[in-house]
Amino acid sequence: MNEKIYISKTDYLNMSEEPDIMNHLPVYRIEKIKRLKNERARNESMAAGLLLVKALSSYTGKTETEMLEYLNGKEHDADKRCLKINAGEIYYSITHSGGYVAVAVAKCPVGVDVEVKDDKDFKVTRRMMAEEDKEYILHPMLSEEKRQIHFRDIWTIKESFLKCTGEGISVPLNSFSVKLHGALMVYGGRMVNSSGVLWKIVSLGYPLGNKNYYVGTTRLENEKYSLSICSSNSNLTLDIQTVEVLS
């Protein structure tokens, strides 16, 4: 099975009204939630934990109770976001922004990111992005709205790549860029565009070694959100399933 993305809209949920919700979350996620002070952040983190269990259950064919046991057991490496199941490895990545929560699951390291925020006055673009990225985002033929859409594309591409490699924000965003690799069909619900773009990560000083990374990008809700998934799989797919986390 290839990569799969599970996504849920959570801005209408109030997790504090669900008294037994913690019983359905992995221990490491509960500990993270307890450290959060902002109620919205707690709400999204709880939704992410629920979606993770449901996503892994759907992907592996195991029950949600079994997946909780795996996530709470020695088979789970939370730092690598990896589970050892039936002598194989399952990897996952979690993201949330603007009321959306998404979980990507795959048989190799994977990263996923969703974003709704604009880059005000394009300060982030001008200060942190590579010249190739700036050309894509700030092209003179683009309207302000389209530039913001392109910014969200590039931001989610970069974030999903850094999640896939596990290196995070310590890597300068201008040390790598992307080049167009092809078009993608997107399999998903009503909120998801029917087409996407496949990109290939290009080093601008970042040590890729002999490994290639690919990113699939699409947009949600009439292009208000960008969603990207990164993997070393050259046959990357955008297979998106909408999930109700409280079902």
PDB file of N, CA and C in Angstrom, residues 65-127:
ATOM      1  N   THR A  65      -8.398  -0.318  19.263  1.00  0.00           N
ATOM      2  CA  THR A  65      -7.870  -0.767  20.556  1.00  0.00           C
ATOM      3  C   THR A  65      -6.476  -1.359  20.392  1.00  0.00           C
ATOM      4  N   GLU A  66      -6.294  -2.159  19.351  1.00  0.00           N
ATOM      5  CA  GLU A  66      -4.968  -2.734  19.080  1.00  0.00           C
ATOM      6  C   GLU A  66      -3.954  -1.644  18.767  1.00  0.00           C
ATOM      7  N   MET A  67      -4.375  -0.633  18.002  1.00  0.00           N
ATOM      8  CA  MET A  67      -3.440   0.430  17.642  1.00  0.00           C
ATOM      9  C   MET A  67      -3.031   1.245  18.868  1.00  0.00           C
ATOM     10  N   LEU A  68      -3.951   1.456  19.793  1.00  0.00           N
ATOM     11  CA  LEU A  68      -3.598   2.139  21.035  1.00  0.00           C
ATOM     12  C   LEU A  68      -2.535   1.354  21.795  1.00  0.00           C
ATOM     13  N   GLU A  69      -2.681   0.036  21.820  1.00  0.00           N
ATOM     14  CA  GLU A  69      -1.696  -0.812  22.505  1.00  0.00           C
ATOM     15  C   GLU A  69      -0.334  -0.696  21.832  1.00  0.00           C
ATOM     16  N   TYR A  70      -0.315  -0.679  20.508  1.00  0.00           N
ATOM     17  CA  TYR A  70       0.954  -0.509  19.783  1.00  0.00           C
ATOM     18  C   TYR A  70       1.578   0.853  20.096  1.00  0.00           C
ATOM     19  N   LEU A  71       0.757   1.902  20.069  1.00  0.00           N
ATOM     20  CA  LEU A  71       1.267   3.253  20.314  1.00  0.00           C
ATOM     21  C   LEU A  71       1.773   3.428  21.744  1.00  0.00           C
ATOM     22  N   ASN A  72       1.228   2.673  22.663  1.00  0.00           N
ATOM     23  CA  ASN A  72       1.652   2.752  24.061  1.00  0.00           C
ATOM     24  C   ASN A  72       2.731   1.734  24.412  1.00  0.00           C
ATOM     25  N   GLY A  73       3.115   0.904  23.439  1.00  0.00           N
ATOM     26  CA  GLY A  73       4.050  -0.179  23.715  1.00  0.00           C
ATOM     27  C   GLY A  73       5.451   0.063  23.185  1.00  0.00           C
ATOM     28  N   LYS A  74       6.299  -0.936  23.352  1.00  0.00           N
ATOM     29  CA  LYS A  74       7.700  -0.834  22.942  1.00  0.00           C
ATOM     30  C   LYS A  74       7.862  -0.846  21.425  1.00  0.00           C
ATOM     31  N   GLU A  75       6.790  -1.221  20.717  1.00  0.00           N
ATOM     32  CA  GLU A  75       6.853  -1.237  19.246  1.00  0.00           C
ATOM     33  C   GLU A  75       6.843   0.166  18.653  1.00  0.00           C
ATOM     34  N   HIS A  76       6.552   1.178  19.487  1.00  0.00           N
ATOM     35  CA  HIS A  76       6.392   2.549  19.002  1.00  0.00           C
ATOM     36  C   HIS A  76       7.620   3.389  19.320  1.00  0.00           C
ATOM     37  N   ASP A  77       8.203   3.987  18.286  1.00  0.00           N
ATOM     38  CA  ASP A  77       9.284   4.957  18.452  1.00  0.00           C
ATOM     39  C   ASP A  77       8.708   6.333  18.134  1.00  0.00           C
ATOM     40  N   ALA A  78       8.338   7.086  19.179  1.00  0.00           N
ATOM     41  CA  ALA A  78       7.672   8.378  18.978  1.00  0.00           C
ATOM     42  C   ALA A  78       8.583   9.392  18.307  1.00  0.00           C
ATOM     43  N   ASP A  79       9.898   9.310  18.560  1.00  0.00           N
ATOM     44  CA  ASP A  79      10.830  10.263  17.951  1.00  0.00           C
ATOM     45  C   ASP A  79      10.917  10.067  16.441  1.00  0.00           C
ATOM     46  N   LYS A  80      10.919   8.804  16.012  1.00  0.00           N
ATOM     47  CA  LYS A  80      10.990   8.501  14.578  1.00  0.00           C
ATOM     48  C   LYS A  80       9.607   8.385  13.947  1.00  0.00           C
ATOM     49  N   ARG A  81       8.553   8.487  14.776  1.00  0.00           N
ATOM     50  CA  ARG A  81       7.171   8.344  14.308  1.00  0.00           C
ATOM     51  C   ARG A  81       7.024   7.043  13.531  1.00  0.00           C
ATOM     52  N   CYS A  82       7.398   5.963  14.197  1.00  0.00           N
ATOM     53  CA  CYS A  82       7.450   4.655  13.546  1.00  0.00           C
ATOM     54  C   CYS A  82       6.902   3.579  14.477  1.00  0.00           C
ATOM     55  N   LEU A  83       6.173   2.624  13.891  1.00  0.00           N
ATOM     56  CA  LEU A  83       5.648   1.472  14.618  1.00  0.00           C
ATOM     57  C   LEU A  83       6.132   0.196  13.960  1.00  0.00           C
ATOM     58  N   LYS A  84       6.556  -0.760  14.755  1.00  0.00           N
ATOM     59  CA  LYS A  84       6.904  -2.083  14.238  1.00  0.00           C
ATOM     60  C   LYS A  84       5.678  -2.975  14.375  1.00  0.00           C
ATOM     61  N   ILE A  85       5.127  -3.389  13.242  1.00  0.00           N
ATOM     62  CA  ILE A  85       3.910  -4.198  13.224  1.00  0.00           C
ATOM     63  C   ILE A  85       4.112  -5.383  12.285  1.00  0.00           C
ATOM     64  N   ASN A  86       3.907  -6.577  12.814  1.00  0.00           N
ATOM     65  CA  ASN A  86       4.018  -7.803  12.002  1.00  0.00           C
ATOM     66  C   ASN A  86       5.332  -7.856  11.229  1.00  0.00           C
ATOM     67  N   ALA A  87       6.439  -7.598  11.922  1.00  0.00           N
ATOM     68  CA  ALA A  87       7.791  -7.665  11.350  1.00  0.00           C
ATOM     69  C   ALA A  87       8.047  -6.583  10.296  1.00  0.00           C
ATOM     70  N   GLY A  88       7.127  -5.634  10.156  1.00  0.00           N
ATOM     71  CA  GLY A  88       7.324  -4.516   9.238  1.00  0.00           C
ATOM     72  C   GLY A  88       7.281  -3.197   9.982  1.00  0.00           C
ATOM     73  N   GLU A  89       7.544  -2.110   9.265  1.00  0.00           N
ATOM     74  CA  GLU A  89       7.535  -0.782   9.876  1.00  0.00           C
ATOM     75  C   GLU A  89       6.490   0.103   9.203  1.00  0.00           C
ATOM     76  N   ILE A  90       5.735   0.812  10.019  1.00  0.00           N
ATOM     77  CA  ILE A  90       4.749   1.776   9.547  1.00  0.00           C
ATOM     78  C   ILE A  90       5.137   3.149  10.086  1.00  0.00           C
ATOM     79  N   TYR A  91       5.225   4.125   9.201  1.00  0.00           N
ATOM     80  CA  TYR A  91       5.603   5.484   9.588  1.00  0.00           C
ATOM     81  C   TYR A  91       4.387   6.410   9.490  1.00  0.00           C
ATOM     82  N   TYR A  92       4.404   7.456  10.297  1.00  0.00           N
ATOM     83  CA  TYR A  92       3.302   8.414  10.255  1.00  0.00           C
ATOM     84  C   TYR A  92       3.822   9.838  10.451  1.00  0.00           C
ATOM     85  N   SER A  93       2.995  10.798  10.071  1.00  0.00           N
ATOM     86  CA  SER A  93       3.294  12.216  10.286  1.00  0.00           C
ATOM     87  C   SER A  93       1.982  12.929  10.564  1.00  0.00           C
ATOM     88  N   ILE A  94       2.020  13.936  11.434  1.00  0.00           N
ATOM     89  CA  ILE A  94       0.815  14.651  11.863  1.00  0.00           C
ATOM     90  C   ILE A  94       0.969  16.143  11.582  1.00  0.00           C
ATOM     91  N   THR A  95      -0.130  16.789  11.185  1.00  0.00           N
ATOM     92  CA  THR A  95      -0.129  18.239  10.989  1.00  0.00           C
ATOM     93  C   THR A  95      -1.497  18.801  11.337  1.00  0.00           C
ATOM     94  N   HIS A  96      -1.556  20.064  11.755  1.00  0.00           N
ATOM     95  CA  HIS A  96      -2.842  20.734  11.929  1.00  0.00           C
ATOM     96  C   HIS A  96      -2.673  22.237  11.748  1.00  0.00           C
ATOM     97  N   SER A  97      -3.689  22.846  11.136  1.00  0.00           N
ATOM     98  CA  SER A  97      -3.681  24.293  10.896  1.00  0.00           C
ATOM     99  C   SER A  97      -5.085  24.746  10.540  1.00  0.00           C
ATOM    100  N   GLY A  98      -5.532  25.839  11.142  1.00  0.00           N
ATOM    101  CA  GLY A  98      -6.786  26.463  10.752  1.00  0.00           C
ATOM    102  C   GLY A  98      -7.995  25.565  10.818  1.00  0.00           C
ATOM    103  N   GLY A  99      -8.034  24.671  11.796  1.00  0.00           N
ATOM    104  CA  GLY A  99      -9.184  23.791  11.948  1.00  0.00           C
ATOM    105  C   GLY A  99      -9.081  22.478  11.209  1.00  0.00           C
ATOM    106  N   TYR A 100      -8.001  22.249  10.478  1.00  0.00           N
ATOM    107  CA  TYR A 100      -7.766  20.958   9.832  1.00  0.00           C
ATOM    108  C   TYR A 100      -6.709  20.171  10.596  1.00  0.00           C
ATOM    109  N   VAL A 101      -6.928  18.870  10.692  1.00  0.00           N
ATOM    110  CA  VAL A 101      -5.927  17.947  11.207  1.00  0.00           C
ATOM    111  C   VAL A 101      -5.727  16.873  10.147  1.00  0.00           C
ATOM    112  N   ALA A 102      -4.465  16.515   9.879  1.00  0.00           N
ATOM    113  CA  ALA A 102      -4.176  15.474   8.895  1.00  0.00           C
ATOM    114  C   ALA A 102      -3.095  14.544   9.420  1.00  0.00           C
ATOM    115  N   VAL A 103      -3.212  13.279   9.052  1.00  0.00           N
ATOM    116  CA  VAL A 103      -2.212  12.262   9.381  1.00  0.00           C
ATOM    117  C   VAL A 103      -1.845  11.533   8.094  1.00  0.00           C
ATOM    118  N   ALA A 104      -0.553  11.458   7.796  1.00  0.00           N
ATOM    119  CA  ALA A 104      -0.067  10.661   6.671  1.00  0.00           C
ATOM    120  C   ALA A 104       0.516   9.366   7.217  1.00  0.00           C
ATOM    121  N   VAL A 105       0.261   8.261   6.527  1.00  0.00           N
ATOM    122  CA  VAL A 105       0.773   6.949   6.927  1.00  0.00           C
ATOM    123  C   VAL A 105       1.419   6.298   5.711  1.00  0.00           C
ATOM    124  N   ALA A 106       2.553   5.635   5.921  1.00  0.00           N
ATOM    125  CA  ALA A 106       3.283   5.007   4.812  1.00  0.00           C
ATOM    126  C   ALA A 106       4.208   3.922   5.349  1.00  0.00           C
ATOM    127  N   LYS A 107       4.797   3.173   4.425  1.00  0.00           N
ATOM    128  CA  LYS A 107       5.742   2.117   4.802  1.00  0.00           C
ATOM    129  C   LYS A 107       7.186   2.594   4.739  1.00  0.00           C
ATOM    130  N   CYS A 108       7.382   3.880   4.518  1.00  0.00           N
ATOM    131  CA  CYS A 108       8.706   4.500   4.578  1.00  0.00           C
ATOM    132  C   CYS A 108       8.524   5.864   5.241  1.00  0.00           C
ATOM    133  N   PRO A 109       9.602   6.515   5.694  1.00  0.00           N
ATOM    134  CA  PRO A 109       9.446   7.818   6.343  1.00  0.00           C
ATOM    135  C   PRO A 109       8.626   8.789   5.495  1.00  0.00           C
ATOM    136  N   VAL A 110       7.762   9.534   6.144  1.00  0.00           N
ATOM    137  CA  VAL A 110       6.807  10.389   5.444  1.00  0.00           C
ATOM    138  C   VAL A 110       6.627  11.685   6.235  1.00  0.00           C
ATOM    139  N   GLY A 111       6.309  12.753   5.536  1.00  0.00           N
ATOM    140  CA  GLY A 111       6.006  14.026   6.181  1.00  0.00           C
ATOM    141  C   GLY A 111       4.773  14.642   5.552  1.00  0.00           C
ATOM    142  N   VAL A 112       3.943  15.289   6.355  1.00  0.00           N
ATOM    143  CA  VAL A 112       2.740  15.936   5.827  1.00  0.00           C
ATOM    144  C   VAL A 112       2.590  17.303   6.480  1.00  0.00           C
ATOM    145  N   ASP A 113       2.046  18.258   5.724  1.00  0.00           N
ATOM    146  CA  ASP A 113       1.812  19.587   6.288  1.00  0.00           C
ATOM    147  C   ASP A 113       0.607  20.226   5.611  1.00  0.00           C
ATOM    148  N   VAL A 114      -0.207  20.919   6.406  1.00  0.00           N
ATOM    149  CA  VAL A 114      -1.336  21.695   5.890  1.00  0.00           C
ATOM    150  C   VAL A 114      -1.194  23.114   6.423  1.00  0.00           C
ATOM    151  N   GLU A 115      -1.542  24.098   5.593  1.00  0.00           N
ATOM    152  CA  GLU A 115      -1.348  25.497   6.011  1.00  0.00           C
ATOM    153  C   GLU A 115      -2.450  26.383   5.445  1.00  0.00           C
ATOM    154  N   VAL A 116      -2.909  27.326   6.289  1.00  0.00           N
ATOM    155  CA  VAL A 116      -3.919  28.288   5.874  1.00  0.00           C
ATOM    156  C   VAL A 116      -3.405  29.721   5.956  1.00  0.00           C
ATOM    157  N   LYS A 117      -2.338  29.956   6.704  1.00  0.00           N
ATOM    158  CA  LYS A 117      -1.873  31.322   6.969  1.00  0.00           C
ATOM    159  C   LYS A 117      -1.237  31.976   5.743  1.00  0.00           C
ATOM    160  N   ASP A 118      -1.416  33.297   5.652  1.00  0.00           N
ATOM    161  CA  ASP A 118      -0.738  34.097   4.635  1.00  0.00           C
ATOM    162  C   ASP A 118       0.635  34.527   5.146  1.00  0.00           C
ATOM    163  N   ASP A 119       1.480  34.953   4.224  1.00  0.00           N
ATOM    164  CA  ASP A 119       2.775  35.556   4.560  1.00  0.00           C
ATOM    165  C   ASP A 119       2.604  37.065   4.450  1.00  0.00           C
ATOM    166  N   LYS A 120       2.337  37.730   5.581  1.00  0.00           N
ATOM    167  CA  LYS A 120       2.053  39.164   5.568  1.00  0.00           C
ATOM    168  C   LYS A 120       3.230  39.951   5.000  1.00  0.00           C
ATOM    169  N   ASP A 121       2.942  40.720   3.954  1.00  0.00           N
ATOM    170  CA  ASP A 121       3.962  41.522   3.256  1.00  0.00           C
ATOM    171  C   ASP A 121       5.103  40.657   2.717  1.00  0.00           C
ATOM    172  N   PHE A 122       4.898  39.360   2.698  1.00  0.00           N
ATOM    173  CA  PHE A 122       5.882  38.383   2.187  1.00  0.00           C
ATOM    174  C   PHE A 122       7.237  38.519   2.870  1.00  0.00           C
ATOM    175  N   LYS A 123       7.185  38.814   4.164  1.00  0.00           N
ATOM    176  CA  LYS A 123       8.429  38.957   4.930  1.00  0.00           C
ATOM    177  C   LYS A 123       9.164  37.627   5.048  1.00  0.00           C
ATOM    178  N   VAL A 124       8.421  36.543   5.292  1.00  0.00           N
ATOM    179  CA  VAL A 124       9.043  35.215   5.405  1.00  0.00           C
ATOM    180  C   VAL A 124       9.661  34.817   4.074  1.00  0.00           C
ATOM    181  N   THR A 125       8.927  35.053   2.998  1.00  0.00           N
ATOM    182  CA  THR A 125       9.430  34.712   1.662  1.00  0.00           C
ATOM    183  C   THR A 125      10.749  35.417   1.380  1.00  0.00           C
ATOM    184  N   ARG A 126      10.786  36.711   1.606  1.00  0.00           N
ATOM    185  CA  ARG A 126      11.981  37.498   1.264  1.00  0.00           C
ATOM    186  C   ARG A 126      13.162  37.187   2.177  1.00  0.00           C
ATOM    187  N   ARG A 127      12.873  36.846   3.432  1.00  0.00           N
ATOM    188  CA  ARG A 127      13.958  36.640   4.397  1.00  0.00           C
ATOM    189  C   ARG A 127      14.484  35.206   4.419  1.00  0.00           C
TER     190      ARG A 127
END
